[in-house]
Structures are given as C-alpha cells and as structure tokens.
Coordinates of C-alpha atoms in Angstrom, one line a residue:
Chain A
M1 CA -22.1 -4.7 2.3
K2 CA -23.4 -3.8 6.0
L3 CA -23.5 -0.2 6.9
R4 CA -21.3 -1.1 10.2
T5 CA -18.7 -2.6 8.0
H6 CA -18.4 0.8 6.1
L7 CA -18.5 2.6 9.4
N8 CA -15.5 0.5 10.4
K9 CA -13.4 1.4 7.5
I10 CA -14.5 4.8 7.6
W11 CA -13.7 5.0 11.2
A12 CA -10.1 3.3 10.3
F13 CA -9.0 6.6 8.3
S14 CA -10.2 8.9 10.9
T15 CA -8.9 7.2 13.7
R16 CA -5.3 7.1 11.9
S17 CA -5.6 11.0 10.8
T18 CA -6.4 11.7 14.6
L19 CA -3.4 9.5 15.8
V20 CA -1.0 11.1 13.4
N21 CA -2.2 14.8 14.6
R22 CA -1.9 13.6 18.3
R23 CA 1.7 12.1 17.9
N24 CA 3.0 14.6 15.8
V25 CA 3.7 17.8 17.6
F26 CA 3.8 19.8 14.4
A27 CA 0.4 19.1 13.4
I28 CA -0.6 20.5 16.8
F29 CA 1.5 23.4 16.0
E30 CA 0.0 23.9 12.7
M31 CA -3.6 24.0 14.3
V32 CA -2.4 26.8 17.2
F33 CA 0.5 28.6 16.1
W34 CA -0.3 29.5 12.3
P35 CA -4.0 30.9 13.2
L36 CA -2.3 32.7 16.3
I37 CA 0.1 34.5 13.8
G38 CA -3.0 34.5 11.4
V39 CA -5.2 36.8 13.4
F40 CA -2.4 38.6 15.3
S41 CA -0.7 39.8 12.2
V42 CA -3.6 40.9 10.7
G43 CA -5.7 42.2 13.4
L44 CA -2.6 44.2 14.2
L45 CA -2.2 45.5 10.9
T46 CA -6.0 46.9 10.8
R47 CA -5.5 48.5 14.4
F48 CA -2.2 50.2 13.0
L49 CA -4.2 51.6 9.8
S50 CA -7.0 52.6 12.2
L51 CA -9.5 50.9 10.1
S52 CA -13.3 51.0 10.7
G53 CA -15.0 48.1 12.8
E54 CA -16.8 46.9 9.5
T55 CA -13.5 47.0 7.3
V56 CA -11.5 45.0 10.4
S57 CA -14.4 42.3 10.5
F58 CA -13.6 42.2 6.5
I59 CA -10.2 41.7 6.6
L60 CA -10.4 39.1 10.0
I61 CA -13.3 37.0 7.8
G62 CA -10.4 36.7 5.2
A63 CA -8.3 35.5 7.9
V64 CA -10.3 33.1 9.5
T65 CA -11.5 31.5 6.5
M66 CA -8.0 31.0 5.2
N67 CA -6.9 29.6 7.7
T68 CA -9.8 27.4 8.3
V69 CA -9.9 26.0 4.7
Q70 CA -5.9 25.5 5.1
I71 CA -6.2 23.2 8.3
A72 CA -9.7 21.5 7.0
Q73 CA -8.2 20.4 3.7
L74 CA -4.9 19.0 4.9
D75 CA -6.3 15.9 6.5
L76 CA -8.0 14.9 3.1
S77 CA -4.9 15.8 1.4
Y78 CA -2.5 14.2 3.6
A79 CA -4.9 10.8 3.7
L80 CA -2.7 9.5 0.8
L81 CA 0.0 11.1 1.6
Y82 CA 0.6 9.6 4.6
S83 CA 0.7 6.0 3.1
V84 CA 3.3 7.3 0.3
W85 CA 5.6 8.7 3.4
S86 CA 5.5 5.5 5.0
K87 CA 5.2 3.4 1.9
S88 CA 2.2 1.4 2.6
L89 CA 0.1 2.4 0.4
K90 CA -0.5 -1.0 -1.5
H91 CA -1.3 -2.5 1.7
E92 CA -3.9 0.2 2.0
F93 CA -5.3 -0.8 -1.3
I94 CA -5.0 -4.6 -1.2
A95 CA -7.7 -4.4 1.3
P96 CA -11.2 -3.8 0.3
V97 CA -11.4 0.0 0.6
R98 CA -13.6 2.3 -1.4
L99 CA -12.5 5.9 -2.2
F100 CA -15.2 7.3 -0.2
H101 CA -14.4 5.3 2.9
I102 CA -10.8 7.9 2.4
L103 CA -12.5 10.7 1.6
V104 CA -15.3 10.5 4.4
G105 CA -12.9 9.1 6.8
S106 CA -10.1 11.8 6.6
G107 CA -12.3 14.4 5.5
L108 CA -14.2 13.8 9.3
V109 CA -11.1 14.7 11.3
G110 CA -10.5 17.7 8.9
L111 CA -14.0 19.1 9.5
V112 CA -13.3 18.5 13.4
R113 CA -9.9 20.4 13.1
G114 CA -10.9 23.3 10.8
L115 CA -13.9 23.8 13.5
L116 CA -11.7 24.0 15.9
V117 CA -9.3 26.4 14.1
F118 CA -12.4 28.5 13.2
V119 CA -13.3 28.9 17.0
I120 CA -10.0 29.4 17.8
M121 CA -9.6 32.3 15.7
G122 CA -12.8 33.6 15.9
G123 CA -12.4 33.6 19.7
L124 CA -9.2 35.7 19.3
S125 CA -10.5 37.9 17.1
V126 CA -13.9 38.7 19.1
Y127 CA -11.5 38.9 22.2
F128 CA -8.6 41.4 20.7
F129 CA -10.3 43.1 18.0
D130 CA -13.7 43.5 18.8
M131 CA -15.2 41.6 15.6
D132 CA -18.9 40.8 16.0
L133 CA -18.8 36.9 14.9
G134 CA -22.3 36.4 16.1
R135 CA -23.8 38.9 13.7
P136 CA -24.9 36.8 10.7
G137 CA -26.8 34.5 13.2
P138 CA -26.6 30.6 13.6
A139 CA -28.1 30.0 10.1
G140 CA -25.8 32.6 8.3
L141 CA -22.9 31.3 10.4
I142 CA -23.5 27.4 9.5
F143 CA -24.3 28.2 5.7
F144 CA -20.8 30.0 5.3
L145 CA -19.4 26.9 7.8
L146 CA -20.8 24.4 5.4
G147 CA -19.6 26.3 2.1
I148 CA -16.3 26.8 3.4
F149 CA -15.9 22.8 4.7
L150 CA -17.5 21.8 1.2
N151 CA -14.6 23.9 -0.5
A152 CA -11.6 22.3 1.8
A153 CA -12.9 19.0 0.3
I154 CA -12.7 20.0 -3.0
I155 CA -9.1 21.1 -2.8
G156 CA -8.3 17.9 -0.8
A157 CA -10.1 15.8 -3.5
L158 CA -7.8 17.3 -5.9
V159 CA -4.8 17.2 -4.3
L160 CA -5.6 13.3 -3.6
S161 CA -5.9 13.3 -7.4
L162 CA -2.6 14.8 -7.9
V163 CA -1.0 12.2 -5.3
L164 CA -1.9 9.5 -7.3
R165 CA -0.9 10.6 -10.6
F166 CA 2.5 12.3 -9.5
G167 CA 3.2 10.9 -5.9
Q168 CA 5.2 12.7 -3.5
R169 CA 6.0 15.4 -5.8
A170 CA 2.2 16.7 -5.1
E171 CA 3.1 17.5 -1.7
V172 CA 3.5 20.9 -2.5
A173 CA 0.0 21.0 -4.4
A174 CA -1.6 20.6 -0.9
W175 CA -0.7 24.0 0.0
A176 CA -0.1 25.9 -3.4
F177 CA -3.8 24.7 -4.3
S178 CA -5.5 26.5 -1.5
Y179 CA -3.1 29.6 -1.7
L180 CA -4.1 30.1 -5.3
M181 CA -8.0 29.9 -4.6
L182 CA -7.7 32.1 -1.8
L183 CA -5.9 34.6 -3.4
L184 CA -8.7 34.7 -6.3
C185 CA -11.8 34.3 -4.1
G186 CA -10.8 38.1 -2.5
L187 CA -9.5 37.1 0.7
Y188 CA -8.4 40.3 2.1
Y189 CA -10.1 42.5 -0.4
P190 CA -12.9 42.9 -2.6
V191 CA -13.3 40.9 -5.9
S192 CA -13.8 44.2 -7.3
V193 CA -10.3 45.2 -6.8
L194 CA -8.8 42.3 -9.3
P195 CA -8.2 42.6 -12.8
Q196 CA -10.9 42.2 -15.0
G197 CA -9.5 38.9 -16.4
V198 CA -9.1 37.9 -12.9
Q199 CA -12.5 38.8 -11.6
F200 CA -13.7 36.3 -14.4
L201 CA -11.9 33.4 -12.5
A202 CA -13.1 34.5 -9.3
Q203 CA -16.6 33.6 -10.3
L204 CA -15.8 30.1 -10.9
I205 CA -14.6 29.9 -7.3
P206 CA -17.4 29.1 -4.8
L207 CA -15.8 30.7 -1.8
T208 CA -16.1 33.8 -3.7
Y209 CA -19.7 33.7 -3.0
F210 CA -19.6 32.4 0.7
L211 CA -17.1 35.5 1.5
D212 CA -19.6 37.9 -0.4
Y213 CA -22.3 36.1 1.7
F214 CA -20.9 36.1 5.0
R215 CA -19.6 39.6 4.8
H216 CA -23.1 41.3 3.6
F217 CA -23.9 40.9 7.3
Y218 CA -21.1 43.2 8.3
G219 CA -22.9 46.0 5.8
F220 CA -20.7 45.2 2.4
P221 CA -22.9 45.2 -0.7
L222 CA -23.9 41.7 -2.3
T223 CA -21.6 41.5 -5.5
S224 CA -24.0 38.5 -6.7
S225 CA -27.8 38.4 -6.0
H226 CA -28.2 34.8 -4.9
P227 CA -24.5 34.0 -3.2
L228 CA -25.8 30.6 -1.5
L229 CA -27.1 29.7 -4.8
Y230 CA -24.2 30.2 -7.1
G231 CA -21.9 29.3 -4.2
F232 CA -23.6 25.9 -3.3
S233 CA -24.3 24.9 -6.9
Q234 CA -20.8 25.3 -8.0
T235 CA -19.7 23.4 -4.8
V236 CA -21.8 20.2 -6.1
V237 CA -20.6 20.5 -9.6
Y238 CA -17.1 20.4 -8.6
L239 CA -17.5 17.7 -5.6
F240 CA -18.6 15.6 -8.4
V241 CA -15.6 16.5 -10.7
S242 CA -13.1 16.3 -8.2
Y243 CA -14.5 12.8 -7.1
G244 CA -14.3 11.7 -10.7
L245 CA -10.9 13.0 -11.0
V246 CA -9.9 11.1 -8.0
A247 CA -11.6 8.0 -9.2
L248 CA -9.9 8.4 -12.7
S249 CA -6.5 8.9 -11.0
L250 CA -6.8 5.9 -9.0
R251 CA -7.7 3.5 -12.1
S252 CA -4.8 5.0 -13.8
A253 CA -2.5 4.1 -10.8
Y254 CA -3.8 0.8 -10.9
Q255 CA -2.9 0.7 -14.6
R256 CA 0.3 2.5 -14.2
G257 CA 1.8 0.5 -11.6
I258 CA 1.9 3.9 -9.5
L259 CA 0.4 2.3 -6.2
L260 CA 3.3 -0.1 -6.3
R261 CA 6.1 2.6 -7.4
L262 CA 5.0 4.7 -4.5
S263 CA 5.2 1.7 -2.0
D264 CA 8.7 0.8 -2.9
Chain B
M1 CA -11.8 -28.9 -7.8
Q2 CA -11.2 -25.1 -8.0
L3 CA -7.9 -23.7 -8.5
A4 CA -6.5 -21.3 -6.0
I5 CA -4.9 -19.7 -9.0
S6 CA -5.6 -19.9 -12.7
A7 CA -4.2 -17.4 -15.0
Q8 CA -3.7 -17.4 -18.8
G9 CA -1.8 -15.1 -21.3
I10 CA -1.0 -12.5 -18.8
G11 CA 0.9 -9.5 -20.2
K12 CA 2.0 -6.1 -18.7
G13 CA 4.3 -3.4 -20.0
F14 CA 5.3 0.2 -18.5
R15 CA 5.8 3.1 -20.6
T16 CA 9.4 4.1 -20.3
G17 CA 9.0 7.8 -19.8
L18 CA 6.0 10.3 -20.8
W19 CA 6.0 9.4 -24.6
G20 CA 8.5 6.6 -24.5
P21 CA 7.5 3.3 -26.0
V22 CA 6.0 0.8 -23.6
K23 CA 8.5 -1.7 -22.3
P24 CA 7.0 -5.6 -21.8
V25 CA 7.7 -6.6 -18.3
L26 CA 5.4 -10.0 -18.5
R27 CA 4.3 -11.5 -21.5
Q28 CA 1.9 -14.5 -22.0
V29 CA 2.0 -15.7 -18.4
D30 CA 0.1 -19.0 -18.2
L31 CA -0.2 -20.1 -13.9
T32 CA -1.9 -22.5 -11.9
V33 CA -1.7 -23.0 -8.2
A34 CA -3.5 -25.6 -6.2
P35 CA -5.5 -24.7 -3.1
G36 CA -3.2 -25.4 0.1
A37 CA -0.1 -25.3 -1.9
I38 CA 2.9 -22.8 -1.1
F39 CA 3.7 -21.7 -4.4
G40 CA 7.3 -20.1 -5.2
V41 CA 7.8 -17.5 -8.0
L42 CA 11.4 -17.5 -8.8
G43 CA 13.8 -15.7 -11.3
P44 CA 16.6 -13.0 -11.7
N45 CA 15.9 -9.0 -10.8
G46 CA 13.8 -7.6 -13.4
A47 CA 12.1 -11.1 -14.3
G48 CA 8.4 -9.5 -13.7
K49 CA 8.0 -11.5 -10.3
T50 CA 6.6 -8.6 -8.4
T51 CA 4.5 -7.9 -11.4
L52 CA 2.8 -10.8 -11.4
I53 CA 1.8 -11.1 -7.9
S54 CA 0.5 -7.7 -7.8
I55 CA -1.5 -8.4 -10.9
L56 CA -2.8 -11.3 -8.9
A57 CA -3.0 -9.2 -6.1
T58 CA -5.5 -6.7 -7.5
L59 CA -2.9 -4.0 -6.8
L60 CA -2.2 -3.5 -10.8
L61 CA -4.3 -3.9 -14.0
P62 CA -3.1 -6.6 -16.5
D63 CA -2.7 -5.1 -20.1
T64 CA -3.4 -8.5 -21.6
G65 CA -4.9 -12.1 -20.2
R66 CA -7.1 -13.4 -17.4
A67 CA -6.5 -14.3 -14.0
K68 CA -8.9 -15.8 -11.8
V69 CA -7.8 -16.1 -8.0
L70 CA -10.2 -18.2 -5.5
G71 CA -12.5 -18.3 -8.6
L72 CA -12.7 -14.6 -8.8
D73 CA -11.5 -12.6 -11.7
V74 CA -8.7 -10.0 -10.5
V75 CA -10.0 -7.1 -12.7
R76 CA -13.9 -7.7 -12.6
E77 CA -14.5 -9.0 -9.3
A78 CA -11.4 -7.1 -7.2
A79 CA -13.6 -5.6 -4.7
R80 CA -14.6 -9.2 -3.6
L81 CA -11.5 -11.0 -4.0
K82 CA -9.9 -8.2 -1.8
E83 CA -12.1 -9.5 1.2
R84 CA -10.3 -13.1 0.9
I85 CA -6.8 -12.1 0.2
N86 CA -3.6 -10.4 1.7
L87 CA -0.2 -9.4 1.2
A88 CA 3.1 -9.5 3.4
A89 CA 6.1 -7.8 1.8
S90 CA 9.8 -7.3 2.4
G91 CA 11.2 -4.5 4.2
A92 CA 7.5 -4.1 6.0
H93 CA 6.3 -0.5 6.0
F94 CA 3.6 1.0 8.0
L95 CA 3.0 4.5 9.5
W96 CA 6.0 5.2 11.5
C97 CA 3.9 6.6 14.5
M98 CA 1.5 4.2 14.8
T99 CA 2.1 1.4 17.5
V100 CA 2.1 -2.7 16.5
S101 CA -1.5 -2.7 18.4
D102 CA -2.6 0.5 16.4
S103 CA -1.6 -0.8 13.1
L104 CA -3.3 -4.0 13.6
R105 CA -6.4 -2.5 14.4
F106 CA -5.9 0.2 11.4
Y107 CA -5.9 -2.6 8.9
G108 CA -8.7 -4.8 11.0
R109 CA -10.7 -2.0 10.3
L110 CA -10.1 -1.8 6.5
Y111 CA -11.3 -5.4 6.4
G112 CA -14.6 -4.1 8.4
L113 CA -14.1 -5.3 11.8
G114 CA -14.5 -3.5 14.8
G115 CA -15.7 -4.0 18.0
R116 CA -14.9 -7.0 20.3
A117 CA -14.3 -9.1 17.1
L118 CA -11.4 -6.5 16.2
T119 CA -9.9 -6.6 19.6
N120 CA -10.0 -10.5 19.6
K121 CA -8.4 -10.9 16.3
V122 CA -5.5 -8.3 17.1
E123 CA -4.9 -9.8 20.7
K124 CA -4.6 -13.1 19.3
L125 CA -2.3 -12.0 16.4
L126 CA -0.2 -10.4 18.9
D127 CA 0.3 -13.6 20.9
L128 CA 0.7 -15.8 17.9
F129 CA 3.6 -13.6 16.6
G130 CA 5.2 -12.9 19.9
L131 CA 4.3 -9.1 19.6
A132 CA 2.1 -8.9 23.0
E133 CA 5.3 -7.1 24.7
H134 CA 5.6 -4.8 21.8
R135 CA 2.2 -3.9 21.3
A136 CA 2.9 0.0 22.4
V137 CA 6.0 0.5 20.2
T138 CA 5.6 2.8 17.5
F139 CA 6.5 1.4 14.0
E140 CA 10.0 3.7 14.0
R141 CA 11.1 2.3 16.8
L142 CA 10.8 -1.5 16.2
S143 CA 13.6 -3.8 14.8
T144 CA 13.5 -5.0 11.3
G145 CA 12.6 -8.9 12.6
L146 CA 9.6 -7.3 14.3
K147 CA 8.7 -5.2 11.8
Q148 CA 8.3 -8.3 9.7
R149 CA 6.5 -10.0 12.4
L150 CA 4.1 -7.4 12.4
A151 CA 3.8 -7.3 8.4
L152 CA 2.7 -11.1 8.6
A153 CA 0.4 -10.4 11.5
K154 CA -1.1 -7.8 9.6
A155 CA -1.5 -10.4 6.3
L156 CA -3.5 -12.7 8.5
I157 CA -5.9 -9.9 10.0
N158 CA -8.6 -10.9 7.5
D159 CA -8.1 -14.6 7.8
P160 CA -7.2 -14.7 4.2
E161 CA -7.9 -17.8 2.1
L162 CA -4.9 -16.8 -0.2
L163 CA -1.8 -15.0 0.8
F164 CA 1.1 -13.2 -1.0
L165 CA 4.6 -13.4 0.4
D166 CA 7.1 -10.9 -1.4
E167 CA 10.1 -11.7 -0.1
P168 CA 9.0 -12.6 3.1
T169 CA 12.5 -12.7 4.7
S170 CA 14.4 -10.6 2.7
G171 CA 16.7 -8.4 4.7
L172 CA 16.2 -10.5 8.1
D173 CA 19.3 -12.1 10.1
Q174 CA 19.4 -15.9 9.5
E175 CA 17.8 -16.9 12.8
M176 CA 14.7 -14.4 12.1
A177 CA 14.2 -15.6 8.9
Q178 CA 14.2 -19.5 9.8
H179 CA 11.7 -18.4 12.5
I180 CA 9.6 -16.8 10.0
R181 CA 9.9 -19.5 7.5
E182 CA 8.7 -22.0 10.1
E183 CA 6.0 -19.7 10.7
I184 CA 5.1 -19.6 7.3
L185 CA 5.2 -23.2 7.2
R186 CA 2.9 -23.7 10.4
L187 CA 0.2 -21.1 9.0
N188 CA 0.2 -23.5 5.8
R189 CA -0.1 -26.5 7.7
E190 CA -2.6 -25.3 10.3
T191 CA -4.8 -23.1 8.3
G192 CA -4.5 -24.7 5.1
V193 CA -4.2 -21.2 3.6
T194 CA -2.6 -21.1 0.0
M195 CA 0.4 -19.1 -0.3
L196 CA 2.3 -17.7 -3.4
L197 CA 5.4 -16.7 -2.5
T198 CA 8.6 -14.9 -4.6
T199 CA 11.9 -15.3 -3.1
H200 CA 15.5 -15.0 -4.3
N201 CA 16.4 -17.5 -1.5
L202 CA 16.7 -20.7 -3.1
R203 CA 17.1 -22.5 0.1
E204 CA 13.8 -21.1 1.4
A205 CA 12.3 -22.1 -1.9
E206 CA 13.4 -25.4 -1.3
M207 CA 12.2 -25.5 2.2
L208 CA 8.7 -24.0 1.8
C209 CA 7.7 -24.5 -1.6
T210 CA 5.6 -27.2 -3.0
E211 CA 5.7 -25.9 -6.6
V212 CA 7.9 -23.4 -8.2
A213 CA 7.7 -21.4 -11.4
F214 CA 10.5 -19.8 -13.1
L215 CA 10.0 -16.4 -14.6
K216 CA 12.8 -15.0 -17.0
G217 CA 12.6 -11.9 -19.1
G218 CA 9.0 -11.8 -18.5
Q219 CA 8.3 -15.3 -19.4
L220 CA 7.7 -18.2 -17.4
I221 CA 9.9 -20.8 -18.7
S222 CA 8.9 -23.6 -16.0
E223 CA 6.7 -24.7 -13.6
G224 CA 5.9 -27.5 -11.3
R225 CA 7.3 -29.9 -8.5
I226 CA 10.7 -29.6 -7.9
P227 CA 11.6 -33.2 -8.7
D228 CA 9.3 -32.8 -11.6
L229 CA 11.4 -29.9 -13.1
Q230 CA 14.6 -31.8 -12.2
R231 CA 13.5 -34.4 -14.6
R232 CA 12.1 -32.3 -17.1
L233 CA 15.6 -30.7 -17.1
G234 CA 17.4 -33.9 -17.2
L235 CA 19.1 -33.1 -13.8
G236 CA 19.9 -35.7 -11.6
D237 CA 20.7 -36.2 -7.7
H238 CA 24.7 -36.8 -7.2
L239 CA 26.1 -40.0 -5.8
S240 CA 29.6 -40.3 -4.7
L241 CA 31.2 -43.9 -4.2
I242 CA 34.5 -43.8 -2.7
F243 CA 36.5 -47.0 -2.6
K244 CA 39.1 -48.5 -0.3
D245 CA 41.8 -49.3 -3.4
S246 CA 40.3 -49.1 -7.0
P247 CA 36.7 -48.5 -8.1
A248 CA 34.5 -51.6 -8.6
P249 CA 35.1 -52.5 -12.2
L250 CA 31.2 -51.8 -13.6
D251 CA 30.1 -50.4 -16.5
Y252 CA 28.6 -47.4 -14.1
G253 CA 26.7 -46.0 -17.4
R254 CA 24.4 -49.2 -17.6
L255 CA 23.6 -49.4 -13.8
P256 CA 19.8 -48.2 -13.5
G257 CA 19.0 -44.5 -13.6
V258 CA 22.6 -43.3 -14.3
L259 CA 22.2 -40.2 -16.4
R260 CA 26.1 -39.7 -16.5
Y261 CA 29.2 -40.8 -14.8
T262 CA 33.0 -40.1 -13.9
V263 CA 35.8 -42.1 -12.5
Q264 CA 38.8 -40.5 -10.7
D265 CA 41.1 -42.5 -8.8
S266 CA 39.3 -44.6 -6.1
R267 CA 36.2 -42.4 -6.5
V268 CA 33.0 -42.5 -8.9
D269 CA 30.8 -39.6 -9.0
L270 CA 27.4 -40.4 -10.3
V271 CA 24.2 -38.5 -11.3
L272 CA 20.9 -40.0 -11.1
D273 CA 17.4 -40.2 -11.3
R274 CA 15.9 -40.5 -8.1
V275 CA 18.8 -41.7 -6.1
D276 CA 16.4 -42.7 -3.3
E277 CA 15.3 -45.4 -5.7
R278 CA 18.2 -46.2 -7.4
L279 CA 20.6 -46.5 -4.3
P280 CA 20.0 -50.2 -3.0
A281 CA 20.8 -51.8 -6.8
I282 CA 23.8 -49.7 -7.1
L283 CA 25.3 -50.8 -3.4
E284 CA 24.0 -54.4 -4.2
A285 CA 26.2 -54.1 -7.5
V286 CA 29.2 -52.6 -5.9
Y287 CA 29.1 -55.6 -3.2
L288 CA 28.6 -58.2 -5.8
M289 CA 31.8 -57.3 -7.2
G290 CA 33.7 -57.4 -3.9
K291 CA 35.1 -54.1 -3.6
K292 CA 35.1 -52.1 -0.5
L293 CA 33.5 -48.8 0.1
T294 CA 34.9 -46.4 2.7
K295 CA 32.3 -43.8 1.7
V296 CA 29.0 -43.2 0.2
V297 CA 27.9 -39.6 -0.1
V298 CA 24.4 -38.8 -1.6
K299 CA 23.3 -34.8 -2.4
P300 CA 20.0 -34.9 -4.0
V301 CA 19.8 -32.3 -7.1
D302 CA 18.6 -28.9 -5.3
L303 CA 16.6 -26.2 -6.6
E304 CA 20.4 -23.9 -7.4
E305 CA 21.3 -26.2 -9.8
I306 CA 17.6 -26.0 -11.5
Y307 CA 17.7 -22.4 -11.3
H308 CA 21.2 -22.1 -12.8
E309 CA 19.8 -24.5 -15.5
I310 CA 16.9 -22.6 -16.4
T311 CA 18.1 -19.0 -15.7
H312 CA 21.7 -19.4 -18.2
S313 CA 19.5 -21.3 -20.9
P314 CA 19.0 -19.2 -23.9
E315 CA 15.7 -17.7 -23.9

C-alpha cells in the first residue's frame, strides 16, 4: 500500500479527534480548567506549607505530569469510544483500516493536546510559583516528555483493548488506569514512602523512572542507577505488549461479534 | 463467470453469558450471488440475517465454512476485500458532532482518499444524494431521512463493487423509503454494483431483488428467483373470473396450468402456474362456452405468500 494511502487513513483519525475536541466545549474545559485547578491547588498548598523551592518543584512536576499524561492518553482511549458512543464502529471496521492507523492518528492529537497542557501548566508554575522548568535543559526536557507521552500511549492502548472486550463499560478505565499508575509511580512523593510491597510495583512502572530522572535535576538523589535505560526499556516492552493486547482484543471482537453489538 | 458471493457451510454461534453454552445462530448456510444482482436475504427476527451479512462483510468471523466475496476469502483476504465492499445499515449512526461533509471526508480518508480526489468524490456524493445544502449540518441535527441518505452516500465513497444493505429503509416514512429504493435501483442499473440486502419489507424485496433467500432458525431454507420459488413451493398466481350470471360449465381443474380452483355463485377463483402464459387459453375456453364475463382479476403470487409458506412450514 502506498505511503500516501496510509497517511490519509492516519489523518482520518487525527482530524476526527480534532473535530470532536474543537466542537466539544467540555474538551476545551478538560484541557484548560483541570490543569489550572491542578497547578493552583497544589501550588497554593506548597505555599501554605512553606516548602523549599526544590520541594515545590518536586510536587509541581508531579501535578504537571499527571495532567499531561491524563490528557495525552485520552484521545487514544477515546479513539474507539467515539465510535462506540456514536454506534458507528462497524462502519470504521468495514473499511480497510489497521490498528496502527487508529493508534497513530488519535495518538498524534493526544500528543499535541498533552504538549499544550504541559506548556500551560509549566508556564503557570514558572510564573506563579517560581519553578525553574528550564533547569533540566533541552535534552532533559525532551527525554522526560518522550517518556511521559509513550506512557500515555501505553495507557491509551490498554484502554482500547478493554473497550474492545467490554465496550462502554471500559470508559471508566480510561481514567482509572492512569490514576492507579500515577498513584504508584510517586507523583507527589518519593517512591520510598510507599509500603515495601507497593514499591516493587512502582519499579514496574516506567513513569517512576522518568519522574526520578527529571527530579534529579532539582537536587533529588536518583533512586535507580540508570533511570532512562530502565524507563525506556520497560516502555518498549509495554508498548509491544499493549499493542499485542489490542490486536488480540480486536481479533476476539471479530470472533465474538462485539463490533456488531457495540454498533447496535 | 466469477460469483459475487459464494459461501459454503457457514456456521456461527454465540456463547450465552460468560460460561454458558454456545447458541447456534447460523447453521450450514450455502449461498451464491451472481455479479450485478440485487439479492435479498429475508427471514423473521432472529433468523440470522444480520449475522450472515456481517460474516460476508468481514465484520464477523465464521465458526465453520468458507465464503468468498468478489473472489476473495472473507477471513484470510479480508484486508483486500474491505477495499472493494461497503455497508449501509438501518438507523444510520455516525459521530454526532461531525457535519455531513466531515463524515464523508472521514470515511473517504479511511479508504485512502485524500486531496483533490477526496474533495471531488465528496462533492459528487453530496449532489447525488441531495445533501449539498445540508453539508454543514452536524449529524445529530439531521432528519432520519437525511441520515439514511448520508449512510448511502457513505457506502459509495469507495466505489464498491459489492454493497451490503442492512434494512436500508427501516424507520423511514413511505415517501423517503420509496425514494431510497429508487436510488438503490438506479445505482444498480447505472453502476452494476452487486447488492446484498436484508429486509423485513416484502414489498421492498419484491421491488428490488432479482433473487431472494429465506433464512429461518439460522438455516437457509429456500433460495432463488421469485417465480422459481413460487413454482418450487407449488404456489400460483391468482385469477378471478366473475360472470354476468352463472359460471361457464367448464372442468376448470383440467384447464392448462390450473393448480386448484373454487366456484362460488357467479365467481370462479383459480390458482395458476404462470397466469400471464395461461390467461389467453382460459379466456378463449370461457368465450367458446358463450358465457359473458363482467370482470377478470389477475393477481400474481407475491413474496408475502412465499414468505408465509416458507416461514410457517415446519423446520
């Protein structure tokens, strides 16, 4: 198949996600309101507790990361939920569309929206709470962002897999998944404060390493020797696993008639 | 000649609940459809029509059997087949916030269209289905008729060689349903696209279909052209002769093509095999008896009778 044909198919999902976001006032709300609440509630709390500049940065990094991951994974998670809600799933799957068209097309919009949230929240953190977002330098920032966007893609793909198995009921998973992951990866606290058994789980989450990496620029000691190596290695494995799970779920949906059931 | 559809031994069952038994929905269905035909799949609710059409449209994997559509295996060559088929279903559903134009452009892109080719195709379909003035209206604001027209327009976005129509006029008012039927006939005539349609509306099937198949309890119990089915089932056309006074003293049972008859007062009701061929001979016989007719009523056998005969016969 020609590259242009693939690009058109990918573009189809990108434009659809963009249209939904543009015409849905709640999507704009999602991108601006919650990040604002996130920065100010956490930022003001740190001010009330009279925390040091480094500790404020530690916590604000958590707040910025959480909202960025949440928004970035949504477009991917919703890629099939839009079709389920509008009962048009069979029209999408009767077309010669492959999984990667859906994942890349919707994921790109998630990437752009995630970046916007990161910029908005980062800007507010710098302006109102004196956070030095530039301290890790361009390379540090790029590695960190790449890490959190790939993690958002893993969450999105896992939600897609659940949607194909359980339909609309999986909608809750779109939020629950990321909150659970964010709870375990030490968002507002070092992983060391988690109970022993839970710390082990935290080590299985790539985001733990990316937060560890980013925070060490603010004077916090690294808890692993090679955070980027561990983080990206796990990410690659999870990306393959999540893609495989979506492919398996799709195969099962074809077998069990779920595509039809979700279109009725 | 390559068949548009050729299916052998198609079977499908669905598990009831998580661990429950598998309930068969289709059992050993064989089907052949010639290219260019409008083929109707008829049957009561739960007969397996949608399951069959979904398997042929690559949306569902069969448990048993093999099917080829346009010469391609619906399981192993589904990706290539998807390029050449499309579907319009009843109760059209598209994303609520996308306009008519957005929806067509979205589905066009899913078939790899882009740039000028996509724009031209979308404009052509908007004109063809009278949707141009509604191009900027979002799906949720369209009337049922316009939604159905959009569904048909979408189904032609990739110039399919085979079109699946699942209850295409369901839920439409009479006028719109008739308009859609005429559109379907025109498309078939002008483009030669093969169509497989499911419908509950027997008049619709009669108007549109060159051939029909009846499904009952997941099994295909009869298939063929409507006149052939009529003969196979022993059903005939109806002819009523109403005489001015008493009926002509004929042995009606021995007249050519008469399957059965009843005489009541001045009226004789005959059931005939192919009334159009038999009528001249019957009228001549009556004329020779010197009896005057006040009225002759011809009613060809209709699909409803065939449907009734088939669906009410024991499985």
